[in-house]
CSV table of C-alpha atoms in Angstrom, one decimal:
chain,number,residue,atom,x,y,z
A,1,MET,CA,-17.4,15.6,-4.7
A,2,THR,CA,-13.7,15.4,-4.4
A,3,ALA,CA,-11.3,12.6,-3.3
A,4,SER,CA,-10.4,12.5,0.3
A,5,PRO,CA,-7.8,15.1,1.2
A,6,GLU,CA,-6.1,12.5,3.3
A,7,THR,CA,-5.2,10.4,0.2
A,8,SER,CA,-1.5,10.7,-0.3
A,9,ALA,CA,0.7,9.2,-3.0
A,10,GLN,CA,1.5,6.3,-0.6
A,11,GLY,CA,-2.0,5.7,0.4
A,12,GLU,CA,-3.4,5.1,3.8
A,13,THR,CA,-2.9,2.3,6.2
A,14,GLY,CA,-5.4,1.4,8.9
A,15,GLN,CA,-8.2,-1.0,9.6
A,16,LYS,CA,-11.0,-1.9,7.3
A,17,ILE,CA,-14.0,-4.1,7.6
A,18,ARG,CA,-13.6,-7.0,5.2
A,19,VAL,CA,-16.7,-8.8,3.9
A,20,LEU,CA,-17.1,-11.8,1.7
A,21,ILE,CA,-20.2,-11.9,-0.5
A,22,ALA,CA,-20.8,-15.3,-1.8
A,23,LYS,CA,-23.5,-17.1,-3.9
A,24,PRO,CA,-23.7,-20.7,-3.0
A,25,GLY,CA,-25.7,-23.2,-5.0
A,26,LEU,CA,-26.8,-23.5,-8.6
A,27,ASP,CA,-28.9,-20.4,-9.3
A,28,GLY,CA,-27.1,-17.8,-11.4
A,29,HIS,CA,-29.1,-14.7,-10.3
A,30,ASP,CA,-26.4,-12.6,-8.8
A,31,ARG,CA,-27.9,-9.1,-9.1
A,32,GLY,CA,-28.8,-9.0,-5.4
A,33,ALA,CA,-25.3,-10.1,-4.4
A,34,LYS,CA,-23.7,-7.4,-6.6
A,35,ILE,CA,-26.0,-4.7,-5.3
A,36,VAL,CA,-25.2,-5.6,-1.7
A,37,ALA,CA,-21.4,-5.8,-2.6
A,38,ARG,CA,-21.6,-2.3,-4.2
A,39,ALA,CA,-23.6,-0.9,-1.2
A,40,LEU,CA,-21.0,-2.2,1.2
A,41,ARG,CA,-18.2,-0.8,-1.0
A,42,ASP,CA,-20.0,2.6,-0.9
A,43,GLY,CA,-20.2,2.2,2.8
A,44,GLY,CA,-16.4,2.0,3.0
A,45,CYS,CA,-16.0,-1.8,3.4
A,46,GLU,CA,-13.5,-4.0,1.4
A,47,VAL,CA,-15.7,-6.5,-0.2
A,48,ILE,CA,-14.5,-9.7,-1.7
A,49,TYR,CA,-16.9,-11.0,-4.3
A,50,THR,CA,-16.3,-14.6,-5.5
A,51,GLY,CA,-19.0,-15.0,-8.2
A,52,ILE,CA,-21.7,-17.5,-8.6
A,53,ARG,CA,-22.0,-21.3,-8.0
A,54,GLN,CA,-19.7,-21.5,-5.0
A,55,THR,CA,-19.5,-24.8,-3.0
A,56,PRO,CA,-19.5,-24.6,0.8
A,57,GLN,CA,-15.8,-25.5,0.8
A,58,MET,CA,-14.9,-22.8,-1.7
A,59,ILE,CA,-16.8,-20.2,0.4
A,60,ALA,CA,-15.1,-21.2,3.6
A,61,GLU,CA,-11.7,-21.4,2.0
A,62,ALA,CA,-12.1,-17.9,0.5
A,63,ALA,CA,-13.2,-16.6,3.9
A,64,LEU,CA,-10.1,-18.1,5.5
A,65,GLN,CA,-7.6,-16.8,2.9
A,66,GLU,CA,-9.1,-13.3,2.9
A,67,ASP,CA,-9.4,-13.2,6.7
A,68,VAL,CA,-12.9,-11.6,6.5
A,69,ASP,CA,-14.9,-10.2,9.4
A,70,VAL,CA,-18.2,-10.9,7.8
A,71,VAL,CA,-19.7,-13.5,5.4
A,72,GLY,CA,-22.9,-12.6,3.5
A,73,LEU,CA,-24.6,-15.3,1.5
A,74,SER,CA,-27.1,-14.7,-1.3
A,75,ILE,CA,-29.4,-17.4,-2.3
A,76,LEU,CA,-32.6,-17.6,-4.4
A,77,SER,CA,-32.8,-21.3,-5.2
A,78,GLY,CA,-34.5,-22.4,-2.0
A,79,ALA,CA,-31.6,-24.7,-1.0
A,80,HIS,CA,-30.5,-22.6,1.9
A,81,LEU,CA,-31.5,-25.1,4.6
A,82,GLU,CA,-29.4,-27.7,2.7
A,83,LEU,CA,-26.4,-25.5,1.9
A,84,PHE,CA,-26.1,-23.1,4.8
A,85,PRO,CA,-25.4,-25.7,7.5
A,86,ARG,CA,-22.6,-27.2,5.4
A,87,ILE,CA,-21.1,-23.7,4.9
A,88,VAL,CA,-21.2,-23.1,8.7
A,89,GLU,CA,-19.6,-26.4,9.3
A,90,GLU,CA,-16.8,-25.7,6.8
A,91,LEU,CA,-16.2,-22.4,8.4
A,92,ARG,CA,-16.0,-23.9,11.9
A,93,SER,CA,-13.7,-26.7,10.8
A,94,ARG,CA,-11.3,-24.0,9.6
A,95,GLY,CA,-11.4,-22.3,13.0
A,96,LEU,CA,-13.5,-19.4,11.7
A,97,ASP,CA,-15.8,-19.3,14.7
A,98,ASP,CA,-16.0,-15.5,15.1
A,99,VAL,CA,-17.1,-14.6,11.6
A,100,ILE,CA,-20.4,-12.6,11.5
A,101,LEU,CA,-22.9,-14.3,9.2
A,102,PHE,CA,-25.8,-12.8,7.3
A,103,CYS,CA,-27.9,-14.0,4.4
A,104,GLY,CA,-30.3,-12.6,1.9
A,105,GLY,CA,-32.6,-13.7,-0.9
A,106,ILE,CA,-35.8,-15.7,-1.1
A,107,ILE,CA,-35.9,-17.1,2.4
A,108,PRO,CA,-39.4,-18.0,3.9
A,109,GLU,CA,-40.2,-16.5,7.3
A,110,GLU,CA,-40.7,-19.9,8.8
A,111,ASP,CA,-37.0,-20.7,8.3
A,112,THR,CA,-35.8,-17.7,10.4
A,113,ASP,CA,-35.5,-19.7,13.7
A,114,ALA,CA,-33.5,-22.4,12.0
A,115,LEU,CA,-31.1,-19.9,10.4
A,116,GLU,CA,-30.6,-18.0,13.7
A,117,ALA,CA,-29.8,-21.3,15.4
A,118,MET,CA,-27.1,-21.9,12.8
A,119,GLY,CA,-25.5,-18.6,13.7
A,120,PHE,CA,-26.9,-16.1,11.2
A,121,SER,CA,-27.3,-12.7,12.8
A,122,ALA,CA,-29.5,-11.2,10.1
A,123,ILE,CA,-31.7,-12.2,7.2
A,124,PHE,CA,-32.3,-9.6,4.5
A,125,ARG,CA,-35.3,-10.3,2.2
A,126,PRO,CA,-36.4,-8.6,-1.0
A,127,GLY,CA,-37.3,-4.9,-0.4
A,128,THR,CA,-34.5,-4.4,2.1
A,129,ASN,CA,-32.9,-1.0,2.1
A,130,THR,CA,-29.2,-1.5,1.4
A,131,ARG,CA,-28.5,1.2,4.1
A,132,ASP,CA,-29.8,-1.4,6.7
A,133,ILE,CA,-27.3,-4.0,5.5
A,134,VAL,CA,-24.4,-1.5,5.7
A,135,SER,CA,-25.6,-0.5,9.3
A,136,PHE,CA,-25.8,-4.1,10.2
A,137,VAL,CA,-22.2,-4.8,9.1
A,138,TYR,CA,-20.9,-1.7,11.0
A,139,ASP,CA,-22.8,-2.5,14.1
A,140,ASN,CA,-21.7,-6.1,14.3
A,141,ALA,CA,-18.2,-6.3,12.8
A,142,SER,CA,-15.3,-5.1,14.9
A,143,SER,CA,-12.5,-4.8,12.4
A,144,GLU,CA,-9.3,-5.8,14.0
B,1,MET,CA,7.2,-15.9,20.6
B,2,SER,CA,3.6,-15.3,20.0
B,3,ASP,CA,1.2,-18.2,19.4
B,4,LEU,CA,0.3,-16.8,16.0
B,5,ILE,CA,4.0,-16.8,14.9
B,6,GLU,CA,4.4,-20.4,16.1
B,7,ARG,CA,1.3,-21.4,14.1
B,8,PHE,CA,2.6,-19.5,11.1
B,9,LEU,CA,6.0,-21.2,11.3
B,10,ALA,CA,4.2,-24.6,11.5
B,11,GLY,CA,2.6,-23.8,8.2
B,12,GLU,CA,-1.0,-23.0,9.4
B,13,ARG,CA,-2.8,-21.0,6.7
B,14,ARG,CA,-5.2,-19.4,9.2
B,15,ALA,CA,-2.2,-17.9,11.0
B,16,LEU,CA,-0.8,-16.7,7.7
B,17,SER,CA,-4.1,-15.0,6.9
B,18,ARG,CA,-4.4,-13.3,10.3
B,19,ILE,CA,-0.8,-12.0,10.2
B,20,LEU,CA,-1.3,-10.7,6.6
B,21,THR,CA,-4.3,-8.6,7.9
B,22,ARG,CA,-2.3,-7.0,10.7
B,23,VAL,CA,0.7,-6.4,8.5
B,24,GLU,CA,-1.5,-4.9,5.7
B,25,ASN,CA,-3.1,-2.6,8.3
B,26,GLY,CA,0.3,-1.5,9.6
B,27,THR,CA,-0.8,-2.0,13.2
B,28,PRO,CA,2.0,-2.1,15.9
B,29,GLU,CA,1.2,-5.8,16.2
B,30,GLY,CA,1.6,-6.2,12.5
B,31,ARG,CA,5.0,-4.4,12.5
B,32,GLU,CA,6.2,-6.7,15.2
B,33,TYR,CA,5.2,-9.8,13.2
B,34,LEU,CA,7.0,-8.3,10.2
B,35,ARG,CA,10.1,-7.7,12.3
B,36,GLN,CA,10.2,-11.3,13.3
B,37,LEU,CA,9.4,-12.8,9.9
B,38,TYR,CA,11.4,-10.5,7.7
B,39,PRO,CA,14.7,-12.5,8.1
B,40,ARG,CA,12.9,-15.5,6.7
B,41,SER,CA,11.9,-13.8,3.5
B,42,GLY,CA,14.0,-13.3,0.4
B,43,ARG,CA,13.8,-16.9,-0.9
B,44,ALA,CA,10.7,-16.6,-3.1
B,45,HIS,CA,10.7,-15.7,-6.8
B,46,THR,CA,8.3,-12.7,-6.8
B,47,ILE,CA,6.6,-12.1,-10.1
B,48,GLY,CA,4.6,-9.0,-10.9
B,49,VAL,CA,1.8,-9.2,-13.4
B,50,THR,CA,0.7,-5.9,-14.7
B,51,GLY,CA,-1.3,-4.5,-17.7
B,52,SER,CA,-4.4,-2.5,-18.4
B,53,ALA,CA,-7.8,-3.3,-16.9
B,54,GLY,CA,-9.4,-6.3,-18.7
B,55,SER,CA,-6.1,-7.4,-20.3
B,56,GLY,CA,-6.4,-10.8,-18.5
B,57,LYS,CA,-4.0,-10.3,-15.6
B,58,SER,CA,-6.1,-12.4,-13.2
B,59,SER,CA,-6.9,-15.2,-15.6
B,60,LEU,CA,-3.3,-15.3,-16.6
B,61,THR,CA,-2.1,-15.3,-13.0
B,62,GLY,CA,-4.5,-18.2,-12.3
B,63,ALA,CA,-3.2,-20.1,-15.4
B,64,LEU,CA,0.4,-19.6,-14.4
B,65,ALA,CA,-0.3,-20.8,-10.9
B,66,ALA,CA,-2.0,-23.9,-12.3
B,67,GLU,CA,1.0,-24.6,-14.5
B,68,LEU,CA,3.4,-24.2,-11.5
B,69,ARG,CA,1.2,-26.6,-9.5
B,70,LYS,CA,1.5,-29.2,-12.2
B,71,ARG,CA,5.3,-28.8,-11.9
B,72,GLY,CA,5.0,-29.4,-8.1
B,73,HIS,CA,5.5,-25.9,-6.7
B,74,GLU,CA,3.3,-24.1,-4.2
B,75,VAL,CA,2.1,-20.6,-5.1
B,76,GLY,CA,1.1,-17.5,-3.2
B,77,ILE,CA,-0.9,-14.8,-5.0
B,78,ILE,CA,-1.6,-11.2,-4.0
B,79,ALA,CA,-4.2,-9.5,-6.2
B,80,VAL,CA,-4.7,-5.8,-5.8
B,81,ASP,CA,-7.9,-4.0,-6.9
B,82,PRO,CA,-8.6,-0.3,-6.6
B,83,SER,CA,-10.2,1.4,-3.5
B,84,SER,CA,-12.8,4.1,-4.1
B,85,PRO,CA,-11.2,7.5,-3.7
B,86,PHE,CA,-14.5,8.8,-2.1
B,87,THR,CA,-15.5,6.1,0.4
B,88,GLN,CA,-12.2,4.1,0.6
B,89,GLY,CA,-14.3,1.0,0.1
B,90,ALA,CA,-13.4,-1.6,-2.5
B,91,ILE,CA,-14.7,-4.5,-4.5
B,92,LEU,CA,-12.1,-7.2,-4.8
B,93,GLY,CA,-13.0,-9.5,-7.6
B,94,ASP,CA,-9.8,-11.0,-8.9
B,95,ARG,CA,-10.6,-14.3,-7.2
B,96,ILE,CA,-13.5,-14.9,-9.6
B,97,ARG,CA,-10.9,-15.7,-12.3
B,98,MET,CA,-9.0,-18.1,-10.1
B,99,GLN,CA,-11.9,-20.5,-9.1
B,100,ASP,CA,-10.0,-23.7,-10.1
B,101,LEU,CA,-7.3,-22.9,-7.5
B,102,VAL,CA,-9.5,-22.2,-4.5
B,103,LEU,CA,-9.5,-25.7,-3.1
B,104,ASP,CA,-5.9,-26.5,-3.9
B,105,PRO,CA,-4.0,-26.5,-0.6
B,106,GLY,CA,-0.8,-25.6,-2.4
B,107,VAL,CA,-2.2,-22.2,-3.4
B,108,PHE,CA,-3.1,-19.2,-1.3
B,109,VAL,CA,-4.9,-16.2,-2.8
B,110,ARG,CA,-5.1,-12.9,-1.0
B,111,SER,CA,-7.0,-9.8,-2.3
B,112,MET,CA,-5.8,-6.3,-1.3
B,113,ALA,CA,-7.3,-2.9,-1.9
B,114,SER,CA,-5.1,-0.2,-3.2
B,115,ARG,CA,-6.1,2.1,-0.3
B,116,GLY,CA,-5.2,5.3,-2.2
B,117,ALA,CA,-1.6,4.3,-3.1
B,118,LEU,CA,-0.5,5.4,-6.5
B,119,GLY,CA,1.5,3.1,-8.8
B,120,GLY,CA,-1.0,0.2,-9.1
B,121,LEU,CA,-0.2,-1.4,-5.8
B,122,ALA,CA,-1.1,-0.9,-2.1
B,123,PRO,CA,0.6,1.0,0.7
B,124,THR,CA,2.0,-2.0,2.5
B,125,ILE,CA,2.4,-4.3,-0.5
B,126,ASP,CA,6.1,-5.0,0.1
B,127,ASP,CA,5.4,-6.0,3.7
B,128,VAL,CA,2.6,-8.4,2.6
B,129,VAL,CA,4.9,-9.9,-0.1
B,130,ALA,CA,7.6,-10.4,2.6
B,131,VAL,CA,5.1,-12.3,4.8
B,132,MET,CA,4.0,-14.6,1.9
B,133,ASP,CA,7.7,-15.1,1.1
B,134,ALA,CA,8.5,-16.0,4.7
B,135,PHE,CA,5.7,-18.5,4.7
B,136,GLY,CA,7.7,-20.5,2.2
B,137,PHE,CA,5.9,-20.1,-1.1
B,138,PRO,CA,8.7,-20.5,-3.8
B,139,TYR,CA,6.6,-18.4,-6.2
B,140,VAL,CA,4.7,-15.3,-5.1
B,141,PHE,CA,2.6,-13.5,-7.7
B,142,VAL,CA,1.6,-9.8,-7.3
B,143,GLU,CA,-1.2,-8.7,-9.6
B,144,THR,CA,-1.5,-5.0,-9.9
B,145,VAL,CA,-4.6,-2.9,-10.4
B,146,GLY,CA,-5.4,-2.2,-14.0
B,147,ALA,CA,-2.3,-0.2,-15.0
B,148,GLY,CA,-2.1,2.5,-17.6
B,149,GLN,CA,1.2,4.0,-18.8
B,150,ASP,CA,3.1,5.0,-15.8
B,151,GLU,CA,2.4,2.5,-13.0
B,152,VAL,CA,5.9,1.2,-12.7
B,153,GLU,CA,6.2,0.5,-8.9
B,154,ILE,CA,5.7,-3.2,-9.5
B,155,ALA,CA,9.2,-3.4,-11.0
B,156,GLY,CA,10.6,-2.7,-7.6
B,157,THR,CA,8.3,-5.0,-5.6
B,158,ALA,CA,8.8,-8.0,-7.9
B,159,LEU,CA,11.9,-9.7,-9.2
B,160,THR,CA,10.3,-10.5,-12.6
B,161,THR,CA,7.8,-8.1,-14.1
B,162,VAL,CA,5.4,-9.5,-16.7
B,163,LEU,CA,3.5,-6.9,-18.8
B,164,VAL,CA,0.3,-8.1,-20.3
B,165,ASN,CA,-0.8,-6.6,-23.6
B,166,ASN,CA,-3.8,-7.2,-25.9
B,167,PRO,CA,-4.3,-6.9,-29.6
B,168,GLY,CA,-6.3,-4.0,-30.9
B,169,THR,CA,-5.6,-1.5,-28.1
B,170,GLY,CA,-3.7,1.2,-29.8
B,171,ASP,CA,-1.3,1.9,-32.6
B,172,ASP,CA,2.5,1.6,-32.5
B,173,ILE,CA,2.8,5.2,-31.2
B,174,GLN,CA,1.3,3.9,-27.9
B,175,ALA,CA,4.0,1.3,-27.7
B,176,LEU,CA,6.7,3.9,-28.5
B,177,LYS,CA,5.9,6.0,-25.5
B,178,ALA,CA,8.0,5.7,-22.4
B,179,GLY,CA,6.8,4.3,-19.2
B,180,ILE,CA,5.4,0.9,-18.3
B,181,ILE,CA,6.8,-1.0,-21.3
B,182,GLU,CA,10.3,-0.2,-20.1
B,183,ILE,CA,9.9,-2.2,-16.9
B,184,ALA,CA,8.8,-5.4,-18.6
B,185,ASP,CA,11.2,-8.3,-18.1
B,186,VAL,CA,8.8,-10.5,-20.1
B,187,LEU,CA,6.2,-9.2,-22.6
B,188,VAL,CA,3.0,-11.1,-23.1
B,189,VAL,CA,0.4,-10.7,-25.8
B,190,ASN,CA,-2.7,-12.3,-24.1
B,191,LYS,CA,-6.0,-13.0,-25.9
B,192,ALA,CA,-3.7,-14.0,-28.8
B,193,ASP,CA,-6.6,-15.8,-30.5
B,194,ARG,CA,-8.0,-12.4,-31.4
B,195,PRO,CA,-7.3,-10.5,-34.6
B,196,GLY,CA,-4.3,-8.3,-34.6
B,197,ALA,CA,-2.2,-10.4,-32.3
B,198,ASP,CA,0.6,-11.1,-34.8
B,199,VAL,CA,0.8,-7.4,-35.7
B,200,LEU,CA,1.1,-6.5,-32.0
B,201,VAL,CA,3.9,-9.0,-31.6
B,202,SER,CA,5.9,-7.6,-34.5
B,203,GLN,CA,5.3,-4.0,-33.3
B,204,LEU,CA,6.6,-4.9,-29.8
B,205,ARG,CA,9.6,-6.7,-31.4
B,206,ALA,CA,10.4,-3.7,-33.5
B,207,LEU,CA,10.1,-1.5,-30.4
B,208,LEU,CA,12.4,-3.7,-28.3
B,209,SER,CA,15.0,-3.7,-31.1
B,210,LEU,CA,15.4,0.1,-30.5
B,211,ALA,CA,15.8,-0.2,-26.8
B,212,PRO,CA,19.3,-0.2,-25.3
B,213,SER,CA,20.3,-3.8,-24.7
B,214,GLU,CA,21.4,-4.8,-21.3
B,215,GLY,CA,22.8,-8.1,-22.2
B,216,ARG,CA,19.4,-9.8,-22.2
B,217,GLU,CA,16.7,-9.9,-24.7
B,218,VAL,CA,13.1,-9.3,-23.4
B,219,PRO,CA,11.1,-12.3,-24.7
B,220,ILE,CA,7.6,-11.7,-26.2
B,221,LEU,CA,5.2,-14.6,-25.7
B,222,SER,CA,1.6,-15.1,-27.0
B,223,THR,CA,-1.0,-16.6,-24.6
B,224,VAL,CA,-4.6,-17.4,-24.3
B,225,ALA,CA,-5.1,-17.5,-20.6
B,226,THR,CA,-8.6,-19.0,-20.7
B,227,THR,CA,-7.4,-22.1,-22.6
B,228,GLY,CA,-3.9,-22.2,-21.2
B,229,ASP,CA,-2.3,-21.9,-24.7
B,230,GLY,CA,1.3,-20.5,-24.3
B,231,VAL,CA,1.3,-20.7,-20.5
B,232,PRO,CA,3.9,-23.4,-20.1
B,233,GLU,CA,6.3,-21.4,-22.3
B,234,LEU,CA,5.5,-18.3,-20.2
B,235,VAL,CA,6.5,-20.1,-17.0
B,236,ASP,CA,9.7,-21.2,-18.7
B,237,ALA,CA,10.4,-17.5,-19.7
B,238,ILE,CA,9.8,-16.4,-16.1
B,239,ASP,CA,12.2,-19.1,-14.8
B,240,GLU,CA,14.8,-18.1,-17.3
B,241,HIS,CA,14.6,-14.5,-16.2
B,242,ARG,CA,15.2,-15.6,-12.6
B,243,ALA,CA,18.2,-17.7,-13.7
B,244,TRP,CA,19.6,-14.6,-15.6
B,245,LEU,CA,19.1,-12.4,-12.5
B,246,ASP,CA,21.1,-15.0,-10.4
B,247,SER,CA,23.9,-15.4,-12.9
B,248,SER,CA,24.3,-11.7,-14.0
B,249,GLY,CA,24.5,-10.2,-10.5
B,250,GLU,CA,21.4,-8.2,-11.3
B,251,LEU,CA,19.6,-9.9,-8.4
B,252,GLU,CA,21.8,-8.3,-5.7
B,253,LYS,CA,21.5,-4.9,-7.5
B,254,HIS,CA,17.7,-5.2,-7.5
B,255,ARG,CA,17.5,-6.2,-3.9
B,256,ARG,CA,19.7,-3.2,-2.8
B,257,GLN,CA,17.7,-0.8,-4.9
B,258,GLU,CA,14.4,-2.1,-3.5
B,259,ALA,CA,15.6,-2.0,0.1
B,260,ARG,CA,16.7,1.6,-0.4
B,261,HIS,CA,13.3,2.5,-1.9
B,262,GLN,CA,11.4,0.8,0.9
B,263,VAL,CA,13.5,2.4,3.7
B,264,LEU,CA,13.0,5.8,2.2
B,265,SER,CA,9.4,5.3,1.5
B,266,VAL,CA,8.6,4.1,5.0
B,267,ALA,CA,10.6,7.0,6.4
B,268,GLN,CA,8.5,9.4,4.4
B,269,ARG,CA,5.3,7.9,5.8
B,270,ILE,CA,6.7,8.1,9.4
B,271,LEU,CA,7.6,11.8,8.9
B,272,LEU,CA,4.2,12.6,7.4
B,273,ASP,CA,2.5,10.9,10.4
B,274,ARG,CA,4.6,12.9,12.8
B,275,ILE,CA,3.8,16.2,11.0
B,276,ARG,CA,0.1,15.3,11.1
B,277,ARG,CA,0.2,14.5,14.8
B,278,GLY,CA,2.1,17.6,15.6
B,279,THR,CA,-0.3,19.9,13.7
B,280,SER,CA,-3.7,21.0,15.0
B,281,GLU,CA,-6.7,20.9,12.7
B,282,GLU,CA,-6.9,24.7,13.1
B,283,THR,CA,-3.4,25.3,11.9
B,284,LEU,CA,-3.8,23.0,9.0
B,285,GLY,CA,-7.2,24.5,8.2
B,286,GLU,CA,-5.7,28.1,8.2
B,287,LEU,CA,-2.9,27.1,5.8
B,288,VAL,CA,-5.3,25.3,3.6
B,289,ALA,CA,-7.6,28.2,3.4
B,290,GLN,CA,-4.8,30.6,2.5
B,291,VAL,CA,-3.6,28.3,-0.3
B,292,ALA,CA,-7.2,27.8,-1.6
B,293,GLY,CA,-7.6,31.6,-1.6
B,294,ARG,CA,-4.3,32.0,-3.4
B,295,ASP,CA,-2.8,34.1,-0.6
B,296,LEU,CA,-0.1,31.5,-0.1
B,297,ASP,CA,1.5,29.0,-2.4
B,298,PRO,CA,1.4,25.3,-1.6
B,299,HIS,CA,5.2,25.1,-1.1
B,300,THR,CA,5.4,27.9,1.4
B,301,ALA,CA,2.4,26.4,3.3
B,302,ALA,CA,4.0,23.0,3.3
B,303,GLU,CA,7.3,24.4,4.7
B,304,GLN,CA,5.4,26.1,7.5
B,305,LEU,CA,3.6,22.9,8.2
B,306,VAL,CA,6.8,20.9,8.4
B,307,GLU,CA,8.4,23.4,10.7
B,308,GLN,CA,5.4,23.6,13.1
B,309,GLY,CA,4.9,19.8,13.1
B,310,GLU,CA,8.5,19.0,14.0
B,311,LEU,CA,8.4,21.4,17.0
B,312,VAL,CA,5.8,19.3,18.8
């Protein structure tokens, strides 16, 4: 495999899908988030990874400063129905109404409707093929 | 004037963020925003932070921003991380080291991917810096990708270049080599709580004593970014460099050199785009095949490409 022949000394300008991968709440298990970030990178996205233990305000503020097209939340603590509505509210209060939202982790089937009502377009549970996540991002995000 | 520019001028961070994206992407809209905002730039003290991967550039940038906030200044930060040469994707993780600043309304952190640019920066870095500058941040930091020995572009982009070194990363021969060390306006030995820090400081001092003096001594400071040790002194050294630029006339010289570099570099990109648009894939493919087969040398092929491209 060789580097793209289009890569010049000055680099390339153009449009890229920007994705924020964030881990809200108190659990420190970030392997899933890192694997998803890596898969999206390999899919050609620019992925901003903010690390563990992010508050809803921190996630929304990072999404604003980075002007991301997509926000993906990883959670394994079970606090998603507590935390996600607050994240959505913080995003909206900053005018980020058009950001595509998805989430992943330990999320029971019975919570699906509630999350969809909040604005989440997809929920990826354990066993998901990362290709499906990359496809989801490309199908839903229109990079400006 | 567009709505977004009005909101930008009113200080709205969302507008800044959206304009940064368009300017970074080099879209026609982005170029128009830059055209309107450029006259408002040139007030910020732009500070480059460079050094090898893992030297503590992000942590140190975060610590410097925190110190400047204590002194009442607002701070913009642009952090560059590498793009994959294969997929053009990137993981931008510098924010992780700046968590304490995220909710401070006086700080704005923007991550950029290098998008194939050499030199440790990104193709449109100077445009993005100008937009941050125009927004009114008195200090704008630019953190490079992990730089090796020859990534010296930052010295053009920033008024003050801070080179971050660590103890235990090579003998004094490494420090003797030309390249990145020559562009430093301020030298930092970060992770100074580790063994070998004092030796490194004296090696750097000995090295600097051999360099031709330009009427200003490059200071060497020791820091521990994670505890904040030495950071106030580093802010002072950065401010002193700016004062020296102002008083010595070097500032005007720097601005002219940088303007020249930018104009020529954008002209180069425009010409390359024109050649690419004026050349069919077949023509390019034929030339490439001849060079790969050693029937033609790359220089002759490129000359043919330029001539054909310009005709269209």
